[in-house]
Amino acid sequence: MMGNSSSQYLNRESALRKLKENAKWDIIIIGGGATGLGVALDASSRGFKTLLLERGDFANGTSSRSTKLAHGGVRYLAQGNIALVKEALKERGLMLKNAPHLVHLLPFVIPSYKWWEKFYYGIGLKIYDWMAQHFRIGKTELINNKKVRSLFDNLNLKGLNGGVIYYDGQFDDARLALNIAQTSVEHDAVLLNYFEVSDLIKSDGKVVGVIAKDLENNEIFEINANVVINATGVFADSILALDHKTAKPIIKVSQGIHLVLRKEFLPSSDALMIPKTSDGRVLFAVPWKDHLLVGTTDTPMKVPTTQPKALEEEIQFILKTLKNYLVVPPTIDDVLSVFAGLRPLVVPRDTDKGTKEISRDHKLIIDKTNLITITGGKWTTYRKMAEDTVDEAIQVGNLPEIKCKTEDLKIHGFTETKDIEDHLDIYGSDATQIRNLVNEDIRFQQKLHPDFPHILAEVIWFIRYEMARTVEDILARRLRILFLNAQAAIDLAPEIAEILRKELAKDSKWKDQQLADFKSIAANYLPRSPKLTTSLNNKITTKLNNHV
């Protein structure tokens, strides 16, 4: 058991020192996505000696590639999965309560083009509201044609007869993951990125630890624990294979992509929800960081990869769908960035269903070797998944019976008031300290890119206090620029690499390798045709005026 620490930031050198000081851990977690980080927070807040190892950066995979929605899952309600929706609605409410600096209310509009649609979806969404009970965050309303038109300038009005407005949550997934990591450290968890588990340690047929490699210096560690938890998402099968070479796969991988466009394609503070695409999914067009985020798809994939890439047919599917709803639809030339994420869907035991029919309920598997695997689920339910996992770990590891404390636990950065309204608000209580860095060195107030509000002080903060180790860490998950505008990120990479080189005391060879690695990664985010339309505003204005 460990007591509280005054340390509240991510520091790799400090974490390595603590790793070497501890002979045995209560719980070791493999995987630093939403699920693994949630488990680390739950376990450490109960007082357990907790270690998390992530082979890449925190939230490197699926957890940074979502639609950025804290939601109950409207389509799961349509599928009749009442229990999942009810649980997710409660968790949505807890996210809003415990991380208000990151999670906020977002109105969604479903346009109605058939006489029955707004009544059909309106009734369903009123049930959705009712299911949230005291965690309800807004009231569903039927709205008329005039109201819908006032909300979306570029929406196709042909056949429109009104719509439905309802409310869900929105958040920055990678930023929340980092704040969860920081909250875990506040409770004395030890978290290490770029640390790969290569094998499991066994004694009398039970898993009692891991063999892991520090990928930065190639040092090998044998680490002992009462319980080992596999929280590696789409890569869960690879850890299960370390336990049993003949382990039957439990994960079916599904890819979902998102396109990022200029906000002018749907200039609104409300999101648009297309309730049924040609493949039976829903499609969201969501305002996000002064851009428009559109997704997602559902494409079965044979094997997971650390750097998934959108398929041409996925990109064209979204563009084709938008053509039916926007007066001036985007083309491939208008796409600023495209990113792909992989869903870890649990294979049903009785049928071979397609990925769309697989439940998003999380699944806990306790092997006879005592290895615990937690997989499936969705971002919104990360806290409940963690609670269930640690409850199980207590039994498996014969740990003290301590109840979960995360329902009322404020996430690092928590603040309900904003002293200054600017882009630093997303850092919550850390914003003041980032501003204070500018007092340390006036150069830190330098703006990084003309199209984005970010300043050099943020990058310094990421490196010193958020364990950013690579150009990708900063441009993809901390600034989000790679997700918003791939070409802008590529243009900014040399400057970021030089800052990292100085802060981490690296040489020019390391910097050159960083730039080569990032260029390779960023290629996956560029649309097939990287040319950007420069006259978009005039084009939209002209066509809308003609339409009116």
XYZ file of C-alpha atoms in Angstrom:
548
model
C 0.000 0.000 0.000
C 1.196 3.524 -0.723
C 0.407 6.912 0.819
C -0.414 10.116 -1.023
C 2.383 12.026 -2.742
C 2.690 15.729 -3.445
C 3.931 14.938 -6.965
C 1.240 15.630 -9.535
C 3.044 15.502 -12.879
C 4.374 12.895 -15.259
C 8.137 12.554 -15.058
C 9.884 9.606 -16.657
C 13.117 9.815 -14.654
C 11.188 9.876 -11.389
C 9.028 6.938 -12.512
C 12.092 4.879 -13.469
C 13.638 5.550 -10.078
C 10.477 4.355 -8.304
C 10.336 1.259 -10.511
C 13.844 0.298 -9.421
C 13.095 0.996 -5.748
C 10.075 -1.334 -5.544
C 10.656 -5.073 -5.378
C 7.000 -6.018 -5.832
C 3.772 -4.340 -6.906
C 0.180 -5.035 -5.964
C -0.994 -4.518 -9.557
C 0.823 -4.240 -12.878
C -1.206 -2.908 -15.816
C -0.113 -3.519 -19.394
C -1.474 -0.802 -21.682
C -1.809 2.964 -21.342
C -5.022 3.719 -23.197
C -8.295 4.821 -21.613
C -8.905 1.405 -20.042
C -5.414 0.885 -18.618
C -5.197 4.438 -17.302
C -8.639 4.093 -15.755
C -7.494 0.924 -13.969
C -4.345 2.690 -12.758
C -6.439 5.508 -11.314
C -8.929 3.184 -9.651
C -6.234 0.939 -8.170
C -3.967 3.733 -6.945
C -6.855 5.734 -5.462
C -7.760 2.658 -3.392
C -4.171 2.686 -2.102
C -2.724 -0.217 -4.069
C 0.893 -0.119 -5.213
C 0.275 0.316 -8.938
C 2.534 0.186 -12.007
C 1.415 0.850 -15.593
C 3.582 0.066 -18.622
C 2.768 1.375 -22.114
C 4.894 0.441 -25.140
C 4.124 3.741 -26.922
C 2.750 7.036 -25.680
C -0.300 7.270 -23.431
C -3.502 7.064 -25.517
C -1.322 6.324 -28.532
C -3.904 4.069 -30.189
C -7.682 3.905 -30.181
C -8.024 6.169 -27.145
C -6.881 9.283 -29.050
C -8.818 8.471 -32.243
C -12.458 8.572 -31.108
C -15.306 10.871 -32.202
C -14.628 12.858 -28.983
C -18.097 12.125 -27.576
C -19.014 11.317 -23.989
C -22.319 9.661 -24.741
C -24.704 6.886 -23.869
C -24.774 5.569 -27.411
C -28.004 6.314 -29.251
C -27.505 3.435 -31.683
C -27.108 0.956 -28.819
C -30.546 2.021 -27.633
C -31.900 1.191 -31.106
C -30.247 -2.231 -30.783
C -32.054 -2.793 -27.497
C -28.895 -2.786 -25.355
C -30.631 -0.977 -22.503
C -28.102 -1.930 -19.815
C -25.133 -0.533 -21.756
C -26.934 2.743 -22.548
C -28.039 3.231 -18.938
C -24.539 2.563 -17.634
C -22.952 4.867 -20.226
C -25.390 7.704 -19.456
C -24.443 7.543 -15.797
C -20.747 7.546 -16.702
C -21.298 10.499 -19.042
C -22.726 12.400 -16.077
C -19.720 11.505 -13.908
C -17.306 12.684 -16.628
C -19.081 16.044 -16.762
C -18.972 16.297 -12.965
C -15.375 15.210 -12.413
C -13.648 16.814 -15.426
C -15.668 19.937 -16.341
C -12.564 21.592 -17.803
C -12.527 18.895 -20.504
C -16.069 17.569 -20.886
C -18.897 19.864 -21.925
C -22.476 19.783 -23.147
C -23.018 19.618 -26.928
C -26.385 19.932 -28.738
C -27.002 17.436 -31.559
C -29.541 17.900 -34.321
C -31.078 15.068 -36.340
C -32.599 16.540 -39.527
C -35.889 14.993 -40.634
C -36.575 14.449 -44.355
C -39.527 12.071 -44.018
C -42.739 12.977 -42.218
C -42.311 10.287 -39.552
C -38.587 10.680 -38.803
C -38.648 13.470 -36.221
C -41.425 11.732 -34.271
C -39.656 8.352 -34.426
C -36.269 9.723 -33.308
C -37.890 12.200 -30.929
C -39.625 9.427 -28.980
C -36.418 7.362 -28.855
C -34.371 10.288 -27.621
C -36.913 11.230 -24.962
C -36.470 7.670 -23.661
C -32.709 8.292 -23.859
C -33.184 11.411 -21.667
C -35.373 9.527 -19.215
C -32.836 6.695 -18.878
C -30.193 9.177 -17.688
C -32.371 9.881 -14.617
C -30.647 12.434 -12.353
C -27.651 12.472 -14.722
C -29.821 14.064 -17.418
C -28.003 16.953 -19.129
C -30.583 18.392 -21.529
C -34.117 18.070 -22.811
C -34.896 16.581 -26.234
C -37.134 18.778 -28.386
C -38.811 18.524 -31.786
C -37.877 21.593 -33.817
C -39.352 23.047 -36.994
C -37.828 23.671 -40.393
C -37.035 27.309 -39.631
C -35.115 26.396 -36.458
C -33.015 23.736 -38.202
C -32.231 26.167 -41.008
C -31.092 28.814 -38.506
C -28.636 26.365 -36.952
C -26.946 25.112 -40.139
C -26.275 27.466 -43.058
C -24.959 24.780 -45.386
C -27.588 22.088 -44.733
C -29.593 20.668 -47.646
C -33.160 21.964 -47.175
C -34.820 19.938 -49.928
C -37.574 17.864 -48.302
C -36.593 19.008 -44.799
C -39.524 19.055 -42.364
C -37.761 19.905 -39.133
C -35.728 17.777 -36.810
C -34.872 16.709 -33.293
C -32.396 18.375 -30.946
C -30.872 16.388 -28.087
C -27.802 16.675 -25.847
C -24.678 14.641 -25.214
C -21.143 15.342 -24.038
C -17.974 16.223 -25.927
C -14.364 15.995 -24.758
C -10.757 15.843 -25.916
C -9.926 12.152 -25.592
C -6.108 12.336 -25.508
C -6.138 15.267 -23.054
C -8.495 13.405 -20.698
C -6.222 10.353 -20.896
C -3.248 12.483 -19.853
C -5.214 14.057 -17.008
C -6.257 10.593 -15.793
C -2.587 9.604 -15.892
C -1.668 12.682 -13.842
C -4.423 11.934 -11.325
C -3.029 8.406 -10.959
C 0.432 9.815 -10.237
C -1.115 12.052 -7.576
C -2.182 8.803 -5.898
C 1.339 7.343 -6.190
C 0.840 5.169 -9.261
C 3.990 4.772 -11.357
C 3.403 5.169 -15.089
C 5.969 4.615 -17.828
C 5.577 5.135 -21.550
C 7.835 3.555 -24.180
C 8.097 0.466 -22.000
C 7.265 -2.833 -23.703
C 6.222 -6.056 -21.987
C 7.891 -8.959 -23.785
C 6.949 -11.870 -21.523
C 5.095 -12.944 -18.400
C 6.748 -14.334 -15.278
C 5.103 -17.462 -13.879
C 5.401 -19.416 -10.641
C 3.490 -22.645 -10.034
C 1.446 -21.992 -13.154
C 0.367 -18.514 -12.039
C 1.329 -15.162 -13.584
C 3.375 -13.296 -10.963
C 4.988 -10.538 -12.982
C 6.309 -9.339 -16.323
C 9.549 -8.983 -18.218
C 9.684 -5.537 -19.792
C 12.096 -3.417 -21.797
C 12.685 0.300 -21.535
C 12.625 1.182 -25.228
C 14.590 4.397 -24.654
C 17.707 2.763 -23.246
C 17.094 -0.955 -23.954
C 17.293 -1.904 -20.273
C 15.456 -5.122 -19.342
C 13.428 -5.425 -16.117
C 11.924 -8.392 -14.289
C 9.021 -6.976 -12.314
C 6.962 -8.897 -9.749
C 3.322 -8.344 -8.795
C 0.343 -9.913 -7.071
C -1.817 -9.316 -10.145
C -1.106 -8.584 -13.819
C -3.826 -6.908 -15.900
C -3.917 -7.000 -19.699
C -5.518 -3.732 -20.865
C -4.022 -3.562 -24.346
C -7.223 -3.060 -26.351
C -6.953 -4.370 -29.908
C -3.650 -6.020 -28.952
C -5.141 -8.069 -26.090
C -4.638 -11.310 -28.015
C -0.855 -10.760 -28.194
C -0.597 -10.643 -24.380
C -2.914 -13.656 -24.078
C -0.555 -15.486 -26.437
C 2.314 -14.836 -23.993
C 0.213 -16.602 -21.376
C -0.837 -19.488 -23.634
C 0.706 -19.957 -27.068
C -2.503 -21.644 -28.255
C -4.851 -19.036 -26.778
C -7.956 -18.570 -28.913
C -8.320 -14.986 -30.225
C -11.010 -12.981 -28.453
C -10.733 -9.720 -30.426
C -12.344 -8.823 -33.707
C -10.853 -5.589 -35.035
C -13.007 -2.922 -36.651
C -11.617 0.278 -38.136
C -13.371 3.627 -37.913
C -12.107 6.759 -39.634
C -12.748 10.487 -39.277
C -12.279 13.330 -41.714
C -11.368 16.817 -40.507
C -12.634 19.782 -42.527
C -12.700 23.538 -42.176
C -15.557 24.657 -39.970
C -17.119 26.614 -42.868
C -18.652 23.403 -44.188
C -21.004 23.403 -41.209
C -20.533 26.658 -39.296
C -22.454 25.956 -36.121
C -21.964 25.394 -32.419
C -24.308 22.391 -32.740
C -23.424 18.954 -34.089
C -25.260 17.191 -36.905
C -26.221 13.552 -36.481
C -27.131 11.516 -39.561
C -29.114 8.646 -38.022
C -28.744 6.002 -40.699
C -26.122 5.774 -43.405
C -26.145 3.263 -46.258
C -24.231 0.763 -44.095
C -26.637 1.124 -41.171
C -24.395 3.263 -38.958
C -24.813 6.775 -37.644
C -22.579 9.578 -38.898
C -21.612 12.608 -36.809
C -20.476 16.018 -38.048
C -19.137 17.675 -34.907
C -17.557 21.075 -34.244
C -14.164 20.405 -32.655
C -11.316 22.829 -31.967
C -12.480 25.352 -34.567
C -12.748 22.610 -37.208
C -15.385 20.122 -38.330
C -14.923 16.458 -37.400
C -16.903 13.902 -39.427
C -17.146 10.165 -38.776
C -17.193 7.300 -38.474
C -16.996 4.078 -40.489
C -17.012 0.398 -39.565
C -14.572 -1.694 -41.573
C -13.549 -5.185 -40.388
C -9.762 -5.589 -40.322
C -7.803 -8.835 -40.202
C -5.066 -7.737 -37.800
C -4.414 -4.662 -35.614
C -1.617 -2.228 -36.408
C 0.001 0.529 -34.358
C -0.461 3.057 -37.175
C -3.797 2.319 -38.904
C -4.497 4.114 -42.175
C -7.839 5.141 -43.635
C -8.832 3.213 -46.726
C -9.755 5.131 -49.863
C -13.227 3.574 -49.851
C -13.783 4.745 -46.254
C -12.886 8.329 -47.154
C -15.158 8.242 -50.207
C -18.012 6.732 -48.167
C -18.039 9.707 -45.783
C -17.721 12.251 -48.606
C -20.534 10.547 -50.530
C -22.791 10.549 -47.454
C -22.165 14.256 -46.874
C -23.234 15.022 -50.451
C -26.815 14.154 -49.494
C -26.850 16.592 -46.581
C -24.753 19.640 -47.501
C -25.476 22.278 -50.135
C -21.751 22.667 -50.748
C -20.251 19.247 -49.975
C -16.516 18.775 -49.414
C -14.278 16.958 -51.849
C -11.063 15.082 -51.132
C -9.175 18.334 -51.725
C -10.967 19.931 -48.765
C -9.910 17.279 -46.244
C -7.307 18.721 -43.866
C -6.591 15.474 -42.053
C -7.909 11.942 -41.869
C -7.300 9.599 -38.956
C -8.150 5.965 -38.346
C -8.792 4.153 -35.067
C -9.287 0.488 -34.276
C -12.125 -0.798 -32.087
C -11.454 -3.837 -29.871
C -14.727 -5.728 -30.261
C -15.105 -8.925 -28.278
C -15.893 -11.974 -30.394
C -19.219 -13.564 -29.376
C -18.842 -17.170 -28.398
C -22.006 -18.456 -30.040
C -22.156 -16.700 -33.424
C -19.933 -15.187 -36.061
C -21.619 -11.781 -36.193
C -20.349 -8.871 -38.229
C -18.599 -6.125 -36.293
C -21.613 -3.797 -36.271
C -23.627 -6.334 -34.278
C -20.961 -7.043 -31.672
C -21.842 -5.564 -28.284
C -19.690 -2.744 -26.937
C -20.078 -4.204 -23.431
C -16.710 -4.706 -21.822
C -15.504 -8.186 -21.064
C -13.407 -9.396 -18.150
C -11.494 -12.623 -18.628
C -9.703 -14.280 -15.713
C -7.444 -17.046 -16.887
C -6.571 -20.033 -14.701
C -3.061 -18.517 -14.595
C -4.608 -15.479 -12.833
C -3.926 -13.144 -15.770
C -6.809 -10.649 -15.955
C -7.820 -9.280 -19.365
C -10.172 -6.324 -19.682
C -11.302 -5.422 -23.187
C -14.199 -4.127 -25.262
C -16.250 -1.261 -23.902
C -16.136 2.379 -24.955
C -14.406 5.583 -23.821
C -17.406 6.838 -21.864
C -17.467 3.745 -19.645
C -13.726 3.686 -18.888
C -14.301 4.361 -15.163
C -16.831 1.541 -14.693
C -14.613 -0.863 -16.628
C -11.764 0.026 -14.283
C -13.928 -0.435 -11.185
C -15.010 -3.913 -12.306
C -11.410 -4.838 -13.144
C -9.926 -3.755 -9.806
C -12.765 -5.475 -7.920
C -11.736 -8.669 -9.707
C -8.020 -8.021 -9.114
C -8.660 -7.803 -5.365
C -10.079 -11.345 -5.427
C -7.431 -12.789 -7.749
C -4.488 -11.162 -5.961
C -5.814 -11.620 -2.434
C -5.585 -7.880 -1.859
C -7.335 -5.902 0.906
C -11.041 -5.293 0.256
C -11.127 -1.555 -0.422
C -14.098 0.028 -2.156
C -13.897 2.030 -5.392
C -13.447 5.777 -4.902
C -13.570 7.152 -8.440
C -17.261 8.130 -8.703
C -16.508 11.349 -6.819
C -12.817 11.703 -7.666
C -11.934 14.953 -9.434
C -9.643 14.547 -12.429
C -6.338 16.461 -12.572
C -6.922 19.964 -13.925
C -10.410 20.133 -12.427
C -11.773 23.648 -12.380
C -15.287 25.014 -12.712
C -14.310 28.636 -13.236
C -12.257 30.215 -15.998
C -10.164 33.245 -15.073
C -9.218 33.978 -18.676
C -11.140 32.797 -21.732
C -8.550 31.424 -24.171
C -7.291 28.192 -25.695
C -5.369 27.326 -22.524
C -8.655 26.654 -20.711
C -8.433 22.990 -21.748
C -5.525 22.592 -19.292
C -7.810 23.501 -16.421
C -5.888 24.368 -13.262
C -2.578 23.826 -15.112
C -3.312 26.798 -17.411
C -2.003 29.289 -14.835
C 1.307 27.448 -14.569
C 1.664 27.279 -18.361
C 1.121 31.052 -18.465
C 3.728 31.408 -15.724
C 6.303 29.737 -17.984
C 6.147 32.824 -20.174
C 7.464 34.800 -17.185
C 10.414 32.393 -17.055
C 11.354 33.121 -20.667
C 9.608 35.703 -22.837
C 10.349 33.548 -25.912
C 7.872 30.982 -24.564
C 4.966 33.200 -25.614
C 5.955 32.739 -29.281
C 3.110 31.399 -31.411
C 3.915 28.069 -33.052
C 1.810 28.247 -36.232
C -0.270 31.042 -37.818
C -3.366 28.822 -38.099
C -3.353 27.679 -34.452
C -3.350 29.559 -31.125
C -0.705 27.415 -29.414
C 2.462 28.907 -27.944
C 5.930 27.565 -27.202
C 5.223 27.446 -23.445
C 2.779 24.570 -24.042
C 5.468 22.460 -25.717
C 7.901 23.106 -22.868
C 5.149 22.084 -20.435
C 4.461 18.823 -22.304
C 8.112 17.810 -22.214
C 8.792 18.745 -18.606
C 5.508 17.737 -16.966
C 3.541 15.417 -19.312
C 6.207 12.913 -20.379
C 6.150 13.887 -24.077
C 9.121 12.104 -25.669
C 8.645 12.413 -29.434
C 7.489 14.836 -32.112
C 4.399 12.662 -32.597
C 3.566 12.804 -28.867
C 3.380 16.591 -29.086
C 1.800 17.174 -32.496
C -0.666 14.253 -32.387
C -1.862 13.871 -28.795
C -0.955 17.019 -26.877
C -1.514 19.797 -29.423
C -3.787 17.678 -31.701
C -2.494 19.541 -34.779
C -1.733 16.310 -36.675
C -5.394 15.334 -36.236
C -6.638 18.758 -37.323
C -4.333 19.666 -40.202
C -1.724 17.129 -41.266
C 0.221 19.502 -43.507
C 0.450 22.119 -40.770
C 1.848 19.444 -38.437
C 4.445 18.411 -41.021
C 5.486 22.055 -41.456
C 5.821 22.470 -37.682
C 7.732 19.224 -37.035
C 11.316 20.576 -37.425
C 10.708 23.288 -34.807
C 9.168 20.779 -32.377
C 12.037 18.343 -32.947
C 14.590 21.037 -32.119
C 12.778 21.991 -28.899
C 12.682 18.322 -27.875
C 16.368 17.870 -28.713
C 17.333 20.738 -26.413
C 14.976 19.850 -23.551
C 15.903 16.144 -23.565
C 19.612 16.785 -24.247
C 19.691 14.728 -27.423
C 21.991 15.020 -30.452
C 21.313 15.973 -34.063
C 21.201 12.326 -35.156
C 18.313 11.725 -32.736
C 16.534 14.788 -34.111
C 16.935 13.596 -37.708
C 15.483 10.201 -36.778
C 12.548 11.897 -35.055
C 11.750 13.875 -38.190
C 12.001 10.797 -40.397
C 9.706 8.839 -38.059
C 7.164 11.643 -37.893
C 7.110 12.135 -41.657
C 6.269 8.447 -42.058
C 3.500 8.621 -39.449
C 2.031 11.886 -40.777
C 1.671 10.393 -44.262
C -1.216 8.293 -42.876
C -3.097 11.480 -41.929
C -2.793 13.203 -45.287
C -5.728 12.712 -47.673
C -4.787 11.075 -50.956
C -4.814 14.486 -52.614
C -3.160 16.918 -50.163
C -4.019 20.051 -52.199
C -6.238 22.339 -50.148
C -9.005 24.486 -51.543
C -8.067 28.106 -50.865
C -11.276 29.769 -51.990
C -13.600 27.727 -49.783
C -15.228 30.670 -48.006
C -16.116 32.417 -51.266
C -17.324 29.164 -52.802
C -19.671 28.428 -49.907
C -20.949 32.000 -49.679
C -21.664 32.199 -53.402
C -23.436 28.851 -53.597
C -25.472 29.483 -50.466
C -26.566 32.871 -51.761
C -27.587 31.322 -55.053
C -29.428 28.575 -53.205
C -31.347 31.068 -51.059
